[in-house]
Amino acid sequence: MACVTEDFAKKCEIKQNEMLGRFVVAATNIKAGETLLLEEPTLVLPNVGDRRCSNCHKLTNTFCSKCQLLSLCDECAQHETFDCTRLAELKAQLQQEEDVQKLQTHAEIGLALKCLLLRESQEKQRQFEQMLQMEAHLELRRGSEIWCNYEEQVVAPLQAAGLLAHFRNGDQVNADLLQRLLGILDVNAFEIRAPERESAMRALYVRAGLFSHSCMPNLMAAIDDERRLKIYANRFIAAGEILYYCYTNVLLGTEERRHILKTGKYFDCNCARCLDPTELGTHLSSFVCATCACPGGYVVRQPGSGVWQCLLNAEHTLKPEFVANLLERAKEEIFHAKDDIYRYELLLAKLSRLLHGNHYVMLDLKQNIAAILRQILQNMAHRPSRKVYERKIRLCQEILLVLKVIQPGISRLKAIALYELANTQAELARKLYSEQEYGADELLAELQRTEIMLRESLRMLLYEPIATPEGNLARCMLRELKELQEDMKLLLVPSVGKAN
C-alpha cells in the first residue's frame, strides 16, 4: 500500500494553472538537502513489452496457476492475495477457456488489470482516485501509434473476452478509461532498477508525479532497493518557488531532451538551459564550425527555428539532416566499440574535429573510457603507468566542469565524478611516493587536497538513501576517508619532528 510521509503536506503546496496544470510550490523556505517527500509506489510494473513476476518482479513467461491472468515465476508460490482471488473470480465469469489464453498473449493486459484492481480493493480505492487525477494527455495520444497499439493489444482483447463488465462499475470500464490508465502510466511512471540490475522497470508515485520538470531542477529524486522514492532539495529553495525535478538524463543535449519530453510527456521544455543555444556555455550540443578557423567557431541550434548556425558567422550553417546523420553514425560507432578502450580513444580523437569537447556524445565516450580505466587501475596486475592515472584524472576533470554548470547544487553525478577524481589523484600520489618521485611533503599536500574533495563528494552522497548504490558508495567512502586520514597522520609525524 502506498505511503506518504508528512513532509509533503508541511513543505509543499499544490497549485494549478493552464500552462503547467497541477504543480507544486514550496510552502516554506527549504534548506539544501532537506527531504520533501518519501513515498512508496502505488504500482510496480514492467516496461511495455516485458512480462515480470507479480511477486518478485523478475522476468518470466509463466502465470499464476490460480488466477491465470497475472505473471508469476516458478520460484514464487503466490502474489498479492486480494489481486489473485479477485482475478480468479473474474476469470470464472469467462465463457470459454481459450479466452484466458488470448488474454495471456499480450503482456500489456497485465498493466491494465493491475490498474483496475486498485478500484476493486476497499483499501486502495483512494489510490485509484488519486491516480485518475494524474495527467494522461488523452486527447494528444488519441489516434497515435501507441493508442492504436493499446487498442489492439489491450482494449480489444479485454472487450472480446467480456471480462471488463464484471469489474466494479463495469459499465464505466470502457476503452477511454483503459487508454487513460495506460496513458497515466506512460506519462508519470518513474524508471526504477529491476531485480537483475542491468535492466529497468517502472513504478508509479502519485505524489511525486505532481512535481514539474526542468532541465535545471531544484530537486533530486532517488529510489532505494525497497522502491521507496525520496525527493530532496539540491539547493536552498525560497517559499513560493515552483518545485522541479528533471524527467530526463541531464547529460543529453537539448534537442534529445526535448524530443524525449515531447514524445513521452507531451510538452515542450522552455527552461533557461533549453532556451540557451550554448546550454549555459557548456556546449553539450555544439558542433565545430569547419569554415571558421578561429576559437569559438561553434555551430549551435537556434531555439524555436531548428536552424544550426555558427556563433561567429551566421552564414555558416549545418543542415539538420547532416546533424542527425552524423550523430546517428557516431552512436553506432560507440555501440560497436563497446568496452574497447583503443577504439573509444580513436573515436574520441576523430569526433573532436566535428563536435565540441563537451558535446554529450563526447561526454558519453569519456565516461566509457573512464570506466575502463577504473578497472585497469583497480587491477594492479596491469601495472598501470603514470599516464593511465593522468588520463583518468583529465577525463574526470572535464566531466566535472560540465556537471558544475548543469547541476550546480547537490548532485549524485557530480559526487561520483568528484570521488573518482579524488581517488585516482590519491592513488597516483601514493604511486609516485613509492617510486620516490614524490617526497613525504608532496604526498601529504596531495592527500590533503584529496581529503577536501572526498569530503565534498561524501557530503552530497549522504543525502542519498542508504539502500542504493550511491548509499553503498558513501559507506565505502567513509572507510576510505578514515584510511586517508591515518596515512596523513603517519606523514605528519616526521614533518613535525623535522620542524622541531
Tab-separated table of C-alpha atoms in Angstrom, residues 57-433:
chain	number	residue	atom	x	y	z
A	57	HIS	CA	9.366	-8.757	-10.455
A	58	LYS	CA	11.869	-10.979	-12.242
A	59	LEU	CA	11.354	-11.568	-15.960
A	60	THR	CA	9.134	-14.592	-16.588
A	61	ASN	CA	6.818	-16.175	-19.147
A	62	THR	CA	4.715	-18.178	-16.678
A	63	PHE	CA	1.398	-17.316	-14.996
A	64	CYS	CA	-0.183	-17.771	-11.584
A	65	SER	CA	-1.880	-21.200	-11.521
A	66	LYS	CA	-4.864	-19.790	-9.595
A	67	CYS	CA	-5.827	-16.510	-11.332
A	68	GLN	CA	-4.014	-17.350	-14.603
A	69	LEU	CA	-4.098	-13.688	-15.608
A	70	LEU	CA	-1.048	-12.214	-13.834
A	71	SER	CA	2.520	-13.426	-14.290
A	72	LEU	CA	4.190	-15.465	-11.557
A	73	CYS	CA	7.639	-17.036	-11.872
A	74	ASP	CA	8.398	-20.651	-10.945
A	75	GLU	CA	10.290	-19.537	-7.828
A	76	CYS	CA	7.317	-17.682	-6.291
A	77	ALA	CA	4.392	-19.559	-4.716
A	78	GLN	CA	1.917	-16.645	-4.763
A	79	HIS	CA	1.388	-12.954	-5.364
A	80	GLU	CA	-0.881	-10.432	-3.605
A	81	THR	CA	-3.809	-12.410	-2.175
A	82	PHE	CA	-6.566	-9.901	-2.959
A	83	ASP	CA	-5.457	-9.446	-6.588
A	84	CYS	CA	-5.197	-13.193	-7.142
A	85	THR	CA	-8.545	-14.016	-5.540
A	86	ARG	CA	-10.402	-11.233	-7.332
A	87	LEU	CA	-8.948	-12.115	-10.736
A	88	ALA	CA	-9.800	-15.790	-10.176
A	89	GLU	CA	-13.422	-14.716	-9.533
A	90	LEU	CA	-13.442	-12.624	-12.702
A	91	LYS	CA	-11.849	-15.416	-14.740
A	92	ALA	CA	-14.635	-17.768	-13.632
A	93	GLN	CA	-17.081	-15.489	-15.466
A	94	LEU	CA	-15.429	-16.117	-18.823
A	95	GLN	CA	-17.452	-18.321	-21.155
A	96	GLN	CA	-14.579	-20.085	-22.920
A	97	GLU	CA	-11.213	-21.397	-21.711
A	98	GLU	CA	-9.427	-20.082	-24.803
A	99	ASP	CA	-10.332	-16.534	-23.666
A	100	VAL	CA	-7.752	-16.897	-20.888
A	101	GLN	CA	-5.096	-17.977	-23.365
A	102	LYS	CA	-5.883	-14.970	-25.572
A	103	LEU	CA	-5.576	-12.618	-22.592
A	104	GLN	CA	-2.201	-14.150	-21.718
A	105	THR	CA	-0.872	-13.341	-25.192
A	106	HIS	CA	-0.317	-9.609	-24.635
A	107	ALA	CA	1.920	-8.500	-21.732
A	108	GLU	CA	0.294	-5.027	-21.635
A	109	ILE	CA	-3.025	-6.549	-20.464
A	110	GLY	CA	-1.378	-7.099	-17.080
A	111	LEU	CA	-0.760	-3.330	-16.799
A	112	ALA	CA	-4.459	-2.551	-17.282
A	113	LEU	CA	-5.560	-5.291	-14.872
A	114	LYS	CA	-3.277	-4.030	-12.100
A	115	CYS	CA	-4.692	-0.511	-12.503
A	116	LEU	CA	-8.291	-1.760	-12.373
A	117	LEU	CA	-7.567	-3.939	-9.325
A	118	LEU	CA	-6.838	-0.787	-7.308
A	119	ARG	CA	-10.509	0.172	-7.597
A	120	GLU	CA	-11.648	-3.346	-6.655
A	121	SER	CA	-9.965	-3.134	-3.243
A	122	GLN	CA	-11.655	-1.156	-0.470
A	123	GLU	CA	-8.225	-0.245	0.908
A	124	LYS	CA	-6.863	1.027	-2.398
A	125	GLN	CA	-9.839	2.844	-3.916
A	126	ARG	CA	-8.443	6.209	-2.808
A	127	GLN	CA	-5.182	5.427	-4.594
A	128	PHE	CA	-7.174	4.700	-7.751
A	129	GLU	CA	-8.974	8.054	-7.429
A	130	GLN	CA	-5.650	9.862	-6.926
A	131	MET	CA	-4.233	8.056	-9.920
A	132	LEU	CA	-7.133	9.211	-12.111
A	133	GLN	CA	-6.273	12.833	-11.291
A	134	MET	CA	-2.835	12.408	-12.880
A	135	GLU	CA	-2.182	13.734	-16.384
A	136	ALA	CA	-2.759	11.226	-19.214
A	137	HIS	CA	-2.775	13.608	-22.221
A	138	LEU	CA	-5.635	11.514	-23.545
A	139	GLU	CA	-6.560	13.781	-26.464
A	140	LEU	CA	-2.950	14.254	-27.577
A	141	ARG	CA	-2.495	10.472	-27.601
A	142	ARG	CA	-5.812	9.677	-29.284
A	143	GLY	CA	-5.215	8.016	-32.660
A	144	SER	CA	-1.429	7.933	-32.187
A	145	GLU	CA	0.679	4.826	-32.752
A	146	ILE	CA	0.770	3.958	-29.041
A	147	TRP	CA	-3.010	4.500	-28.782
A	148	CYS	CA	-3.598	2.075	-31.672
A	149	ASN	CA	-1.195	-0.476	-30.157
A	150	TYR	CA	-3.072	-0.395	-26.838
A	151	GLU	CA	-6.369	-0.619	-28.698
A	152	GLU	CA	-5.209	-3.784	-30.428
A	153	GLN	CA	-3.271	-5.411	-27.596
A	154	VAL	CA	-5.299	-4.403	-24.506
A	155	VAL	CA	-8.714	-2.880	-25.178
A	156	ALA	CA	-9.971	-5.204	-27.929
A	157	PRO	CA	-8.903	-8.494	-26.228
A	158	LEU	CA	-10.438	-7.478	-22.873
A	159	GLN	CA	-13.671	-6.386	-24.529
A	160	ALA	CA	-13.847	-9.542	-26.665
A	161	ALA	CA	-13.383	-11.764	-23.595
A	162	GLY	CA	-16.186	-9.947	-21.773
A	163	LEU	CA	-14.036	-9.535	-18.671
A	164	LEU	CA	-14.500	-5.769	-18.189
A	165	ALA	CA	-18.218	-5.949	-17.432
A	166	HIS	CA	-17.537	-7.972	-14.277
A	167	PHE	CA	-15.285	-5.350	-12.659
A	168	ARG	CA	-16.725	-2.912	-10.118
A	169	ASN	CA	-18.858	-0.360	-12.004
A	170	GLY	CA	-18.233	-2.465	-15.101
A	171	ASP	CA	-20.398	-0.217	-17.263
A	172	GLN	CA	-17.802	2.570	-16.741
A	173	VAL	CA	-14.826	0.388	-17.689
A	174	ASN	CA	-14.681	1.350	-21.356
A	175	ALA	CA	-11.989	1.922	-23.976
A	176	ASP	CA	-11.352	5.529	-22.899
A	177	LEU	CA	-10.840	4.535	-19.253
A	178	LEU	CA	-8.327	1.859	-20.237
A	179	GLN	CA	-6.483	4.285	-22.511
A	180	ARG	CA	-6.484	6.878	-19.717
A	181	LEU	CA	-4.999	4.437	-17.204
A	182	LEU	CA	-2.309	3.270	-19.607
A	183	GLY	CA	-1.572	6.890	-20.550
A	184	ILE	CA	-1.153	7.807	-16.872
A	185	LEU	CA	1.450	5.052	-16.529
A	186	ASP	CA	3.335	6.119	-19.670
A	187	VAL	CA	3.379	9.812	-18.753
A	188	ASN	CA	4.006	9.627	-14.998
A	189	ALA	CA	5.835	6.414	-14.097
A	190	PHE	CA	9.421	6.607	-12.817
A	191	GLU	CA	12.126	4.302	-14.116
A	192	ILE	CA	13.410	2.030	-11.349
A	193	ARG	CA	16.061	-0.685	-11.142
A	194	ALA	CA	14.893	-4.218	-11.962
A	195	PRO	CA	15.985	-7.206	-9.829
A	196	GLU	CA	18.618	-8.174	-12.412
A	197	ARG	CA	20.098	-4.640	-12.128
A	198	GLU	CA	21.200	-4.278	-15.744
A	199	SER	CA	17.630	-3.584	-16.917
A	200	ALA	CA	14.822	-1.322	-15.755
A	201	MET	CA	11.146	-1.384	-14.847
A	202	ARG	CA	8.607	1.253	-13.767
A	203	ALA	CA	6.843	2.469	-10.647
A	204	LEU	CA	4.005	4.958	-10.206
A	205	TYR	CA	4.181	7.517	-7.370
A	206	VAL	CA	1.054	9.681	-7.231
A	207	ARG	CA	2.521	12.485	-5.085
A	208	ALA	CA	5.902	12.657	-6.819
A	209	GLY	CA	4.085	12.824	-10.147
A	210	LEU	CA	2.864	16.309	-9.214
A	211	PHE	CA	6.315	17.898	-9.410
A	212	SER	CA	7.036	19.803	-12.629
A	213	HIS	CA	10.036	19.313	-14.911
A	214	SER	CA	13.092	21.475	-15.511
A	215	CYS	CA	16.470	20.608	-17.057
A	216	MET	CA	17.886	22.802	-14.243
A	217	PRO	CA	15.885	21.339	-11.335
A	218	ASN	CA	15.897	22.362	-7.678
A	219	LEU	CA	15.026	18.827	-6.539
A	220	MET	CA	16.712	15.435	-6.681
A	221	ALA	CA	14.800	12.144	-6.911
A	222	ALA	CA	16.292	8.891	-5.584
A	223	ILE	CA	14.740	5.414	-5.382
A	224	ASP	CA	16.112	2.794	-2.968
A	225	ASP	CA	16.190	-1.008	-3.197
A	226	GLU	CA	12.772	-1.179	-1.500
A	227	ARG	CA	11.423	1.047	-4.311
A	228	ARG	CA	10.712	3.865	-1.891
A	229	LEU	CA	11.201	7.249	-3.550
A	230	LYS	CA	12.888	10.173	-1.844
A	231	ILE	CA	12.631	13.746	-3.133
A	232	TYR	CA	15.022	16.285	-1.609
A	233	ALA	CA	16.199	19.832	-2.350
A	234	ASN	CA	19.508	20.164	-4.206
A	235	ARG	CA	19.859	23.825	-3.141
A	236	PHE	CA	18.146	26.408	-0.955
A	237	ILE	CA	14.558	26.942	-2.147
A	238	ALA	CA	12.626	30.039	-1.100
A	239	ALA	CA	8.953	29.820	-0.143
A	240	GLY	CA	6.768	30.250	-3.226
A	241	GLU	CA	9.284	28.799	-5.701
A	242	ILE	CA	7.979	26.153	-8.100
A	243	LEU	CA	9.469	22.752	-7.313
A	244	TYR	CA	11.115	20.934	-10.224
A	245	TYR	CA	12.955	17.709	-10.811
A	246	CYS	CA	14.409	16.556	-14.147
A	247	TYR	CA	12.418	13.937	-16.100
A	248	THR	CA	15.333	13.161	-18.454
A	249	ASN	CA	19.047	12.405	-18.445
A	250	VAL	CA	20.768	15.738	-17.702
A	251	LEU	CA	23.791	14.705	-19.770
A	252	LEU	CA	21.819	14.677	-23.022
A	253	GLY	CA	21.791	17.592	-25.441
A	254	THR	CA	18.847	19.977	-25.692
A	255	GLU	CA	17.323	18.509	-28.847
A	256	GLU	CA	17.462	14.984	-27.398
A	257	ARG	CA	15.974	16.022	-24.046
A	258	ARG	CA	13.184	17.984	-25.716
A	259	HIS	CA	12.399	15.085	-28.060
A	260	ILE	CA	12.066	12.681	-25.109
A	261	LEU	CA	9.810	15.121	-23.266
A	262	LYS	CA	7.659	15.842	-26.309
A	263	THR	CA	7.137	12.229	-27.349
A	264	GLY	CA	6.827	10.746	-23.864
A	265	LYS	CA	5.443	13.578	-21.724
A	266	TYR	CA	3.729	15.691	-24.433
A	267	PHE	CA	5.171	19.112	-23.608
A	268	ASP	CA	7.947	21.459	-24.732
A	269	CYS	CA	10.522	22.393	-22.116
A	270	ASN	CA	11.326	26.118	-22.033
A	271	CYS	CA	13.774	26.193	-19.135
A	272	ALA	CA	16.823	28.504	-19.223
A	273	ARG	CA	19.071	25.701	-20.414
A	274	CYS	CA	16.776	24.680	-23.287
A	275	LEU	CA	16.439	28.289	-24.469
A	276	ASP	CA	20.212	28.925	-24.488
A	277	PRO	CA	21.847	27.704	-27.749
A	278	THR	CA	25.117	27.056	-25.870
A	279	GLU	CA	23.356	25.294	-22.954
A	280	LEU	CA	24.700	27.790	-20.393
A	281	GLY	CA	28.121	27.786	-22.040
A	282	THR	CA	28.617	24.012	-21.748
A	283	HIS	CA	28.152	23.394	-25.496
A	284	LEU	CA	26.603	19.983	-24.835
A	285	SER	CA	25.075	20.034	-28.329
A	286	SER	CA	27.566	22.185	-30.258
A	287	PHE	CA	29.432	21.293	-33.457
A	288	VAL	CA	32.827	22.594	-34.523
A	289	CYS	CA	32.425	25.054	-37.404
A	290	ALA	CA	34.546	23.632	-40.222
A	291	THR	CA	34.553	27.026	-42.013
A	292	CYS	CA	35.748	29.187	-39.084
A	293	ALA	CA	39.441	28.846	-38.318
A	294	CYS	CA	39.393	30.768	-35.006
A	295	PRO	CA	38.444	29.634	-31.474
A	296	GLY	CA	34.782	29.968	-30.586
A	297	GLY	CA	33.560	28.948	-34.008
A	298	TYR	CA	30.815	26.584	-32.907
A	299	VAL	CA	27.593	25.730	-34.699
A	300	VAL	CA	24.578	25.694	-32.369
A	301	ARG	CA	20.880	25.098	-32.861
A	302	GLN	CA	18.830	28.273	-32.590
A	303	PRO	CA	15.834	27.681	-30.260
A	304	GLY	CA	12.479	27.551	-31.993
A	305	SER	CA	13.880	27.725	-35.513
A	306	GLY	CA	15.680	24.423	-35.983
A	307	VAL	CA	18.500	26.289	-37.763
A	308	TRP	CA	22.085	25.211	-36.988
A	309	GLN	CA	24.177	28.386	-37.164
A	310	CYS	CA	27.746	29.395	-36.284
A	311	LEU	CA	28.098	31.717	-33.290
A	312	LEU	CA	30.739	33.800	-35.090
A	313	ASN	CA	29.285	33.888	-38.593
A	314	ALA	CA	25.563	33.398	-39.169
A	315	GLU	CA	26.203	32.438	-42.791
A	316	HIS	CA	27.978	29.267	-41.685
A	317	THR	CA	25.249	26.669	-41.157
A	318	LEU	CA	24.657	22.915	-40.974
A	319	LYS	CA	21.648	21.108	-42.381
A	320	PRO	CA	19.510	19.352	-39.736
A	321	GLU	CA	19.731	16.140	-41.797
A	322	PHE	CA	23.549	16.278	-41.646
A	323	VAL	CA	23.453	16.791	-37.870
A	324	ALA	CA	21.036	13.885	-37.344
A	325	ASN	CA	23.002	11.519	-39.596
A	326	LEU	CA	26.355	12.393	-38.033
A	327	LEU	CA	25.072	11.807	-34.506
A	328	GLU	CA	23.415	8.540	-35.521
A	329	ARG	CA	26.654	7.268	-37.068
A	330	ALA	CA	28.660	8.361	-34.007
A	331	LYS	CA	26.289	6.499	-31.664
A	332	GLU	CA	26.527	3.376	-33.830
A	333	GLU	CA	30.336	3.511	-33.725
A	334	ILE	CA	30.289	3.895	-29.941
A	335	PHE	CA	27.969	0.894	-29.684
A	336	HIS	CA	30.208	-1.284	-31.874
A	337	ALA	CA	33.342	-0.171	-29.971
A	338	LYS	CA	31.838	-1.483	-26.722
A	339	ASP	CA	34.472	-1.948	-23.973
A	340	ASP	CA	37.386	-1.455	-26.418
A	341	ILE	CA	39.366	1.437	-24.967
A	342	TYR	CA	41.581	1.806	-28.060
A	343	ARG	CA	38.570	2.148	-30.376
A	344	TYR	CA	36.984	4.577	-27.919
A	345	GLU	CA	40.096	6.771	-27.890
A	346	LEU	CA	40.388	6.734	-31.693
A	347	LEU	CA	36.718	7.633	-31.994
A	348	LEU	CA	37.127	10.457	-29.470
A	349	ALA	CA	40.010	11.905	-31.480
A	350	LYS	CA	38.079	11.559	-34.737
A	351	LEU	CA	34.898	13.192	-33.378
A	352	SER	CA	36.854	16.039	-31.760
A	353	ARG	CA	37.223	17.539	-35.256
A	354	LEU	CA	33.431	17.634	-35.603
A	355	LEU	CA	31.987	18.024	-32.092
A	356	HIS	CA	32.717	20.329	-29.177
A	357	GLY	CA	34.712	18.568	-26.479
A	358	ASN	CA	31.697	18.828	-24.151
A	359	HIS	CA	29.161	17.500	-26.668
A	360	TYR	CA	27.002	14.891	-24.987
A	361	VAL	CA	28.282	12.192	-27.391
A	362	MET	CA	31.860	13.117	-26.411
A	363	LEU	CA	30.940	13.015	-22.718
A	364	ASP	CA	29.443	9.553	-23.206
A	365	LEU	CA	32.717	8.410	-24.762
A	366	LYS	CA	34.729	9.975	-21.934
A	367	GLN	CA	32.591	8.232	-19.320
A	368	ASN	CA	33.082	4.894	-21.103
A	369	ILE	CA	36.847	5.399	-21.241
A	370	ALA	CA	36.986	6.464	-17.578
A	371	ALA	CA	35.043	3.331	-16.565
A	372	ILE	CA	37.557	1.073	-18.359
A	373	LEU	CA	40.478	2.973	-16.830
A	374	ARG	CA	38.918	2.437	-13.395
A	375	GLN	CA	39.011	-1.327	-13.971
A	376	ILE	CA	42.618	-1.163	-15.177
A	377	LEU	CA	43.715	0.861	-12.144
A	378	GLN	CA	41.910	-1.457	-9.725
A	379	ASN	CA	43.857	-4.436	-11.096
A	380	MET	CA	47.463	-3.866	-10.088
A	381	ALA	CA	48.487	-6.875	-12.189
A	382	HIS	CA	48.174	-4.482	-15.134
A	383	ARG	CA	50.978	-2.360	-13.611
A	384	PRO	CA	49.357	0.873	-14.874
A	385	SER	CA	51.717	3.683	-15.810
A	386	ARG	CA	51.542	7.295	-14.653
A	387	LYS	CA	49.914	8.198	-17.982
A	388	VAL	CA	46.933	5.941	-17.240
A	389	TYR	CA	46.283	7.732	-13.937
A	390	GLU	CA	46.704	11.133	-15.565
A	391	ARG	CA	44.344	10.241	-18.406
A	392	LYS	CA	41.594	9.277	-15.979
A	393	ILE	CA	42.178	12.419	-13.899
A	394	ARG	CA	41.852	14.586	-17.012
A	395	LEU	CA	38.615	12.857	-18.071
A	396	CYS	CA	37.078	13.288	-14.604
A	397	GLN	CA	38.009	16.974	-14.587
A	398	GLU	CA	36.400	17.538	-17.995
A	399	ILE	CA	33.178	15.804	-16.954
A	400	LEU	CA	33.091	17.729	-13.666
A	401	LEU	CA	33.405	21.093	-15.426
A	402	VAL	CA	30.140	20.369	-17.262
A	403	LEU	CA	28.326	18.978	-14.217
A	404	LYS	CA	29.209	22.020	-12.118
A	405	VAL	CA	27.255	24.173	-14.588
A	406	ILE	CA	24.206	21.992	-15.283
A	407	GLN	CA	23.935	20.612	-11.709
A	408	PRO	CA	25.298	23.403	-9.517
A	409	GLY	CA	23.823	22.165	-6.224
A	410	ILE	CA	23.797	18.737	-4.612
A	411	SER	CA	24.262	16.162	-7.364
A	412	ARG	CA	24.914	12.423	-7.252
A	413	LEU	CA	26.578	12.555	-10.691
A	414	LYS	CA	28.885	15.329	-9.549
A	415	ALA	CA	29.617	13.497	-6.295
A	416	ILE	CA	30.584	10.306	-8.115
A	417	ALA	CA	32.786	12.141	-10.635
A	418	LEU	CA	34.469	14.039	-7.786
A	419	TYR	CA	35.067	10.792	-5.898
A	420	GLU	CA	36.603	9.174	-8.992
A	421	LEU	CA	38.877	12.188	-9.410
A	422	ALA	CA	39.936	12.270	-5.750
A	423	ASN	CA	40.528	8.534	-5.557
A	424	THR	CA	42.661	8.497	-8.712
A	425	GLN	CA	44.712	11.516	-7.621
A	426	ALA	CA	45.388	9.917	-4.240
A	427	GLU	CA	46.483	6.622	-5.813
A	428	LEU	CA	48.758	8.423	-8.270
A	429	ALA	CA	50.342	10.389	-5.431
A	430	ARG	CA	50.961	7.158	-3.477
A	431	LYS	CA	52.461	5.542	-6.589
A	432	LEU	CA	54.820	8.477	-7.176
A	433	TYR	CA	55.820	8.423	-3.491
